[in-house]
Tab-separated table of C-alpha atoms in Angstrom:
chain	number	residue	atom	x	y	z
V	1	MET	CA	58.572	0.351	55.092
V	2	THR	CA	55.831	-0.019	52.537
V	3	ALA	CA	56.935	0.508	48.948
V	4	PRO	CA	55.356	3.449	47.184
V	5	LEU	CA	52.436	2.698	44.923
V	6	HIS	CA	53.435	2.310	41.297
V	7	ASP	CA	52.208	5.167	39.127
V	8	THR	CA	50.467	3.654	36.105
V	9	SER	CA	49.304	6.895	34.566
V	10	ALA	CA	52.244	6.989	32.184
V	11	GLU	CA	51.494	3.484	30.926
V	12	ILE	CA	47.908	4.181	29.873
V	13	ALA	CA	47.906	4.510	26.116
V	14	PRO	CA	46.172	7.572	24.719
V	15	VAL	CA	42.735	6.925	23.247
V	16	ASP	CA	42.607	7.171	19.489
V	17	PRO	CA	39.822	9.625	18.570
V	18	ALA	CA	39.218	7.665	15.339
V	19	LEU	CA	37.977	4.718	17.408
V	20	GLY	CA	35.185	6.822	18.868
V	21	GLY	CA	36.631	7.356	22.362
V	22	GLY	CA	38.067	10.385	24.137
V	23	ALA	CA	36.730	13.853	24.448
V	24	GLU	CA	37.646	14.731	20.885
V	25	GLY	CA	36.223	11.564	19.261
V	26	LYS	CA	32.701	10.811	18.148
V	27	SER	CA	30.341	9.474	20.753
V	28	ILE	CA	29.043	5.980	20.116
V	29	GLU	CA	25.624	6.246	18.608
V	30	GLY	CA	22.875	3.627	18.625
V	31	ARG	CA	21.205	2.748	15.359
V	32	SER	CA	17.511	2.087	14.942
V	33	LEU	CA	16.207	-0.992	13.178
V	34	GLY	CA	15.061	1.207	10.295
V	35	ARG	CA	18.544	2.628	9.845
V	36	ILE	CA	20.117	-0.828	9.984
V	37	ALA	CA	17.670	-2.054	7.327
V	38	TRP	CA	18.397	0.996	5.156
V	39	ASN	CA	22.151	0.321	5.385
V	40	ARG	CA	21.546	-3.252	4.237
V	41	LEU	CA	19.274	-2.088	1.420
V	42	LYS	CA	21.889	0.397	0.196
V	43	ARG	CA	24.295	-2.480	-0.393
V	44	ASP	CA	21.776	-4.277	-2.632
V	45	LYS	CA	22.361	-2.620	-6.000
V	46	VAL	CA	19.739	-4.736	-7.779
V	47	ALA	CA	17.015	-3.703	-5.309
V	48	LEU	CA	18.058	-0.055	-5.541
V	49	THR	CA	17.857	-0.239	-9.330
V	50	GLY	CA	14.352	-1.658	-9.066
V	51	GLY	CA	13.398	1.052	-6.570
V	52	ALA	CA	14.782	3.768	-8.869
V	53	VAL	CA	12.703	2.450	-11.784
V	54	VAL	CA	9.608	2.368	-9.558
V	55	LEU	CA	10.237	5.972	-8.528
V	56	VAL	CA	10.632	6.999	-12.177
V	57	LEU	CA	7.346	5.280	-13.050
V	58	ILE	CA	5.553	7.106	-10.237
V	59	VAL	CA	6.936	10.444	-11.431
V	60	ILE	CA	5.923	9.645	-15.016
V	61	ALA	CA	2.381	8.770	-13.931
V	62	ALA	CA	2.088	11.875	-11.734
V	63	PHE	CA	3.304	14.259	-14.453
V	64	ALA	CA	1.797	12.473	-17.458
V	65	PRO	CA	0.086	15.567	-18.961
V	66	PHE	CA	3.299	17.602	-18.771
V	67	ILE	CA	5.460	14.824	-20.266
V	68	VAL	CA	2.990	14.216	-23.092
V	69	SER	CA	2.796	17.923	-23.884
V	70	LEU	CA	6.569	17.983	-24.325
V	71	LEU	CA	7.264	14.687	-26.100
V	72	GLY	CA	4.007	13.329	-27.437
V	73	HIS	CA	0.523	14.080	-28.696
V	74	PRO	CA	-2.861	14.071	-26.941
V	75	PRO	CA	-3.666	10.409	-26.215
V	76	HIS	CA	-7.100	10.567	-27.882
V	77	GLN	CA	-5.951	12.383	-31.047
V	78	HIS	CA	-6.140	10.322	-34.244
V	79	HIS	CA	-3.462	10.557	-36.940
V	80	GLU	CA	-5.077	8.923	-39.969
V	81	ASP	CA	-2.284	10.235	-42.187
V	82	MET	CA	0.093	7.825	-40.415
V	83	ILE	CA	-2.070	4.775	-41.262
V	84	ASP	CA	-1.974	2.732	-44.461
V	85	PRO	CA	-5.569	2.925	-45.795
V	86	LEU	CA	-5.395	-0.577	-47.277
V	87	PHE	CA	-3.953	-2.610	-44.386
V	88	GLN	CA	-4.811	-0.240	-41.493
V	89	THR	CA	-1.229	-0.533	-40.199
V	90	PRO	CA	1.197	2.303	-39.421
V	91	LYS	CA	3.283	3.670	-42.243
V	92	GLY	CA	7.032	3.299	-41.875
V	93	ALA	CA	9.212	0.810	-40.072
V	94	LEU	CA	8.715	-0.462	-36.508
V	95	GLY	CA	5.099	0.627	-36.200
V	96	GLY	CA	5.698	4.210	-37.330
V	97	ILE	CA	8.435	5.064	-34.823
V	98	SER	CA	9.933	8.470	-35.639
V	99	GLY	CA	10.993	11.706	-34.039
V	100	GLU	CA	7.361	12.801	-34.128
V	101	HIS	CA	6.015	9.576	-32.608
V	102	LEU	CA	8.635	8.129	-30.260
V	103	LEU	CA	6.965	4.710	-29.925
V	104	GLY	CA	4.979	4.710	-33.138
V	105	VAL	CA	1.223	4.928	-33.622
V	106	GLU	CA	-1.678	2.558	-33.035
V	107	PRO	CA	-2.951	0.510	-35.971
V	108	GLY	CA	-6.335	1.514	-37.275
V	109	ASN	CA	-6.659	4.952	-35.677
V	110	GLY	CA	-3.098	6.336	-35.501
V	111	ARG	CA	-3.142	7.404	-31.847
V	112	ASP	CA	0.285	8.110	-30.384
V	113	VAL	CA	1.582	5.003	-28.571
V	114	PHE	CA	4.008	6.958	-26.369
V	115	SER	CA	1.200	9.110	-24.944
V	116	ARG	CA	-1.013	6.101	-24.301
V	117	ILE	CA	1.801	4.226	-22.569
V	118	ILE	CA	2.378	7.238	-20.292
V	119	TYR	CA	-1.308	7.558	-19.433
V	120	GLY	CA	-1.623	3.775	-19.118
V	121	ALA	CA	0.976	3.903	-16.334
V	122	ARG	CA	-1.478	6.054	-14.368
V	123	VAL	CA	-4.201	3.416	-14.506
V	124	SER	CA	-1.881	0.523	-13.648
V	125	LEU	CA	-0.173	2.248	-10.718
V	126	LEU	CA	-3.432	3.712	-9.388
V	127	VAL	CA	-5.124	0.319	-9.282
V	128	GLY	CA	-1.983	-1.416	-8.015
V	129	PHE	CA	-1.344	0.999	-5.136
V	130	LEU	CA	-4.904	1.704	-3.986
V	131	SER	CA	-6.034	-1.923	-4.073
V	132	ALA	CA	-2.920	-2.808	-2.044
V	133	VAL	CA	-3.867	-0.111	0.491
V	134	VAL	CA	-7.381	-1.593	0.815
V	135	ALA	CA	-5.967	-5.103	1.281
V	136	VAL	CA	-3.339	-3.974	3.807
V	137	VAL	CA	-5.779	-1.980	5.948
V	138	VAL	CA	-8.432	-4.714	6.081
V	139	GLY	CA	-5.909	-7.550	6.394
V	140	THR	CA	-3.901	-5.854	9.137
V	141	VAL	CA	-6.939	-4.997	11.252
V	142	LEU	CA	-8.644	-8.390	10.972
V	143	GLY	CA	-5.401	-10.379	11.168
V	144	ALA	CA	-4.259	-8.544	14.305
V	145	LEU	CA	-7.665	-8.966	15.963
V	146	ALA	CA	-7.760	-12.676	15.131
V	147	GLY	CA	-4.229	-13.283	16.368
V	148	TYR	CA	-4.501	-11.261	19.570
V	149	PHE	CA	-7.971	-12.191	20.833
V	150	GLY	CA	-8.110	-15.768	19.523
V	151	GLY	CA	-11.128	-17.899	20.414
V	152	TRP	CA	-14.335	-17.618	18.407
V	153	LEU	CA	-13.208	-14.363	16.754
V	154	ASP	CA	-10.051	-16.027	15.429
V	155	ALA	CA	-12.058	-19.004	14.210
V	156	ALA	CA	-14.622	-16.810	12.408
V	157	ILE	CA	-12.031	-14.578	10.701
V	158	SER	CA	-9.881	-17.580	9.733
V	159	ARG	CA	-12.850	-19.333	8.091
V	160	VAL	CA	-13.676	-16.175	6.127
V	161	MET	CA	-10.055	-15.983	4.953
V	162	ASP	CA	-10.102	-19.633	3.886
V	163	MET	CA	-13.324	-19.069	1.947
V	164	LEU	CA	-12.009	-16.004	0.120
V	165	LEU	CA	-8.720	-17.723	-0.704
V	166	ALA	CA	-10.674	-20.544	-2.364
V	167	PHE	CA	-12.991	-18.158	-4.244
V	168	PRO	CA	-12.433	-17.679	-8.024
V	169	GLN	CA	-11.367	-14.047	-7.769
V	170	LEU	CA	-10.912	-13.282	-11.466
V	171	LEU	CA	-14.251	-14.773	-12.502
V	172	PHE	CA	-16.071	-12.883	-9.749
V	173	ILE	CA	-14.476	-9.566	-10.753
V	174	ILE	CA	-15.389	-10.169	-14.404
V	175	SER	CA	-19.008	-10.942	-13.567
V	176	LEU	CA	-19.305	-8.042	-11.111
V	177	ILE	CA	-17.827	-5.400	-13.400
V	178	SER	CA	-20.027	-6.639	-16.240
V	179	VAL	CA	-23.212	-5.839	-14.302
V	180	VAL	CA	-22.272	-2.650	-12.420
V	181	PRO	CA	-24.208	0.437	-13.540
V	182	ASN	CA	-22.528	3.157	-15.512
V	183	GLN	CA	-23.113	5.629	-12.665
V	184	MET	CA	-22.233	4.888	-9.045
V	185	PHE	CA	-20.696	6.704	-6.059
V	186	GLY	CA	-21.089	9.958	-7.999
V	187	LEU	CA	-18.755	8.589	-10.688
V	188	THR	CA	-19.402	7.652	-14.293
V	189	GLY	CA	-17.811	5.389	-16.887
V	190	THR	CA	-14.120	4.800	-16.263
V	191	GLY	CA	-14.306	6.141	-12.707
V	192	VAL	CA	-16.883	3.468	-11.785
V	193	ARG	CA	-14.797	0.661	-13.287
V	194	LEU	CA	-11.609	1.841	-11.579
V	195	THR	CA	-13.374	2.095	-8.217
V	196	VAL	CA	-14.899	-1.365	-8.536
V	197	MET	CA	-11.552	-2.892	-9.568
V	198	ILE	CA	-9.735	-1.261	-6.651
V	199	LEU	CA	-12.319	-2.353	-4.075
V	200	VAL	CA	-12.763	-5.892	-5.369
V	201	ILE	CA	-9.046	-6.606	-5.924
V	202	GLY	CA	-8.296	-5.199	-2.481
V	203	PHE	CA	-11.137	-7.169	-0.893
V	204	PHE	CA	-9.907	-10.459	-2.324
V	205	GLY	CA	-6.293	-9.601	-1.504
V	206	TRP	CA	-6.650	-8.966	2.238
V	207	PRO	CA	-6.705	-12.664	3.315
V	208	TYR	CA	-3.116	-13.119	2.099
V	209	ILE	CA	-1.744	-10.383	4.322
V	210	GLY	CA	-4.313	-11.198	7.021
V	211	ARG	CA	-2.840	-14.675	7.465
V	212	ILE	CA	0.679	-13.269	7.763
V	213	VAL	CA	-0.369	-10.642	10.321
V	214	ARG	CA	-2.358	-13.221	12.290
V	215	GLY	CA	0.616	-15.586	12.497
V	216	GLN	CA	2.995	-12.812	13.556
V	217	THR	CA	0.518	-11.566	16.159
V	218	LEU	CA	0.136	-15.063	17.627
V	219	SER	CA	3.905	-15.139	18.119
V	220	LEU	CA	4.321	-11.573	19.386
V	221	ARG	CA	1.524	-11.682	21.962
V	222	GLU	CA	3.537	-14.219	23.972
V	223	ARG	CA	6.708	-12.103	24.074
V	224	GLU	CA	8.107	-10.776	27.342
V	225	TYR	CA	7.515	-7.104	26.575
V	226	VAL	CA	3.816	-7.777	25.953
V	227	GLU	CA	3.545	-9.684	29.230
V	228	ALA	CA	5.364	-6.834	30.979
V	229	ALA	CA	2.968	-4.258	29.541
V	230	ARG	CA	0.014	-6.397	30.568
V	231	SER	CA	1.358	-6.811	34.098
V	232	LEU	CA	1.716	-3.029	34.396
V	233	GLY	CA	-1.972	-2.610	33.661
V	234	ALA	CA	-1.832	-1.764	29.940
V	235	GLY	CA	-5.151	-2.205	28.160
V	236	ARG	CA	-5.792	-4.203	25.011
V	237	ARG	CA	-5.875	-1.114	22.814
V	238	TYR	CA	-2.504	0.055	24.119
V	239	ILE	CA	-0.921	-3.371	23.587
V	240	LEU	CA	-2.325	-3.646	20.055
V	241	PHE	CA	-1.310	-0.183	18.870
V	242	LYS	CA	1.845	0.459	20.915
V	243	GLU	CA	3.388	-2.985	21.353
V	244	LEU	CA	2.209	-5.209	18.500
V	245	LEU	CA	1.597	-2.975	15.459
V	246	PRO	CA	5.117	-1.381	15.460
V	247	ASN	CA	6.581	-4.895	15.294
V	248	LEU	CA	4.290	-5.801	12.397
V	249	ILE	CA	5.479	-2.966	10.158
V	250	ALA	CA	8.321	-4.992	8.622
V	251	PRO	CA	6.237	-7.948	7.318
V	252	ILE	CA	3.445	-5.602	6.231
V	253	THR	CA	5.874	-3.430	4.267
V	254	VAL	CA	7.487	-6.428	2.599
V	255	TYR	CA	4.201	-8.002	1.579
V	256	THR	CA	2.819	-4.686	0.291
V	257	THR	CA	5.755	-4.198	-2.091
V	258	LEU	CA	5.178	-7.716	-3.437
V	259	MET	CA	1.382	-7.295	-3.643
V	260	ILE	CA	1.434	-4.199	-5.867
V	261	PRO	CA	2.879	-5.929	-8.987
V	262	THR	CA	0.319	-8.730	-8.606
V	263	ASN	CA	-2.464	-6.149	-8.592
V	264	ILE	CA	-0.976	-4.462	-11.666
V	265	LEU	CA	-1.026	-7.789	-13.505
V	266	THR	CA	-4.636	-8.353	-12.417
V	267	GLU	CA	-5.670	-4.962	-13.787
V	268	ALA	CA	-3.856	-5.664	-17.067
V	269	ALA	CA	-5.594	-9.053	-17.328
V	270	LEU	CA	-9.024	-7.503	-16.723
V	271	SER	CA	-8.427	-4.804	-19.340
V	272	PHE	CA	-7.117	-7.435	-21.746
V	273	LEU	CA	-10.341	-9.423	-21.306
V	274	GLY	CA	-12.417	-6.286	-21.930
V	275	VAL	CA	-13.828	-5.771	-18.425
V	276	GLY	CA	-11.305	-3.172	-17.274
V	277	VAL	CA	-11.252	0.457	-18.329
V	278	LYS	CA	-12.915	1.212	-21.634
V	279	PRO	CA	-11.568	3.215	-24.591
V	280	PRO	CA	-10.597	5.948	-25.037
V	281	THR	CA	-8.979	5.638	-21.575
V	282	ALA	CA	-5.505	4.186	-22.042
V	283	SER	CA	-4.562	0.884	-20.418
V	284	TRP	CA	-1.628	-1.436	-21.073
V	285	GLY	CA	-3.816	-4.547	-20.965
V	286	GLN	CA	-6.292	-2.971	-23.356
V	287	MET	CA	-3.458	-2.133	-25.772
V	288	LEU	CA	-2.270	-5.749	-25.671
V	289	SER	CA	-5.801	-6.906	-26.412
V	290	THR	CA	-5.988	-4.652	-29.485
V	291	ALA	CA	-2.514	-5.768	-30.571
V	292	THR	CA	-3.649	-9.388	-30.930
V	293	ARG	CA	-5.443	-8.365	-34.142
V	294	TYR	CA	-2.346	-6.774	-35.657
V	295	TYR	CA	0.622	-8.663	-34.200
V	296	GLU	CA	1.602	-10.209	-37.554
V	297	ALA	CA	1.592	-6.921	-39.473
V	298	ASP	CA	2.687	-4.657	-36.592
V	299	PRO	CA	4.478	-6.652	-33.861
V	300	MET	CA	5.871	-3.485	-32.231
V	301	TYR	CA	2.421	-2.521	-31.023
V	302	MET	CA	2.378	-5.708	-28.931
V	303	VAL	CA	6.005	-5.402	-27.807
V	304	VAL	CA	5.758	-1.869	-26.368
V	305	PRO	CA	2.943	-2.383	-23.786
V	306	GLY	CA	4.275	-5.871	-23.043
V	307	VAL	CA	7.703	-4.468	-22.204
V	308	ALA	CA	6.093	-1.717	-20.094
V	309	ILE	CA	4.243	-4.327	-17.982
V	310	PHE	CA	7.349	-6.517	-17.749
V	311	ILE	CA	9.625	-3.690	-16.573
V	312	THR	CA	7.075	-2.417	-14.045
V	313	VAL	CA	6.378	-5.810	-12.465
V	314	LEU	CA	10.060	-6.817	-12.479
V	315	SER	CA	11.097	-3.539	-10.806
V	316	PHE	CA	8.528	-3.918	-8.031
V	317	ASN	CA	9.539	-7.544	-7.453
V	318	LEU	CA	13.264	-6.731	-7.298
V	319	PHE	CA	12.639	-3.864	-4.902
V	320	GLY	CA	10.300	-5.985	-2.787
V	321	ASP	CA	12.882	-8.783	-2.563
V	322	GLY	CA	15.511	-6.266	-1.464
V	323	VAL	CA	13.226	-4.812	1.197
V	324	ARG	CA	12.470	-8.315	2.487
V	325	ASP	CA	16.163	-9.175	2.736
V	326	ALA	CA	16.954	-5.876	4.457
V	327	LEU	CA	14.204	-6.232	7.047
V	328	ASP	CA	14.675	-9.957	7.610
V	329	PRO	CA	18.356	-10.856	7.023
V	330	LYS	CA	17.981	-14.259	8.698
V	331	GLY	CA	15.429	-15.241	6.110
V	332	SER	CA	17.530	-14.058	3.155
V	333	ARG	CA	17.927	-16.409	0.273
């Protein structure tokens, strides 16, 4: 007689809901690449600190009039009573720092340094962000076209990139801004100079990101999912926008966060050399240029805008490094 089948139901251990199984436990959930990168970024305290400082700077620039109305004075208002008539330097210690003027006053005219630093953040961030947008848009489009189509188009775009990379960018910007009219594009004065700086810095910046996008596109166009889409009858536009561009977001994002501080430094250098925004518009580079005449008698006037540039560029670089490590862990340092 055949032995009865052994009942194993009693030997099956109950599923622990904490492990994610069973009817009462959580269902296993897939995580997107963006969520995985965000989880990595959250563990990088240095990058988060840099990102927090960047966010604070953006808020300060956006609400500059409100902040100045609470804590400062109008940026163009002169306070001659705060200036020593003999030496043209601020009265009091540390460049005239007091409860009335949180970062002191400018030598010679007595304008409030705190207000000008706040408004200077607007100029630096505006040029840094918008010129990066110009470079990213042009570089992504031309780099993707060169990498995907190849042939004569790739050769032509690559030669243009090589030429622009070898071009003396700073000297060209200086010469161009020096000859632009005071009225252009319906703008006057400072608006013209800001527009020219944004367009020219962005134009000379696109080859850097264009080369990265081109190299990534050359690699991605040979992947299996692209071949599968092509075999199913997908057109070139579909492959470019639906298959390739989503996979280019990570390198584009990383390079953009590292491009912005470079553009901020370029704007500061142009204003320092006198071809950026003109007074009375506030600019950190312009303040440093003025400070070179007073650094022995009033060193604080040089320290304050210098520290503002240093903190801004360092914060962007730390955040950009963290984003790169989060999106590309295999390439982490």
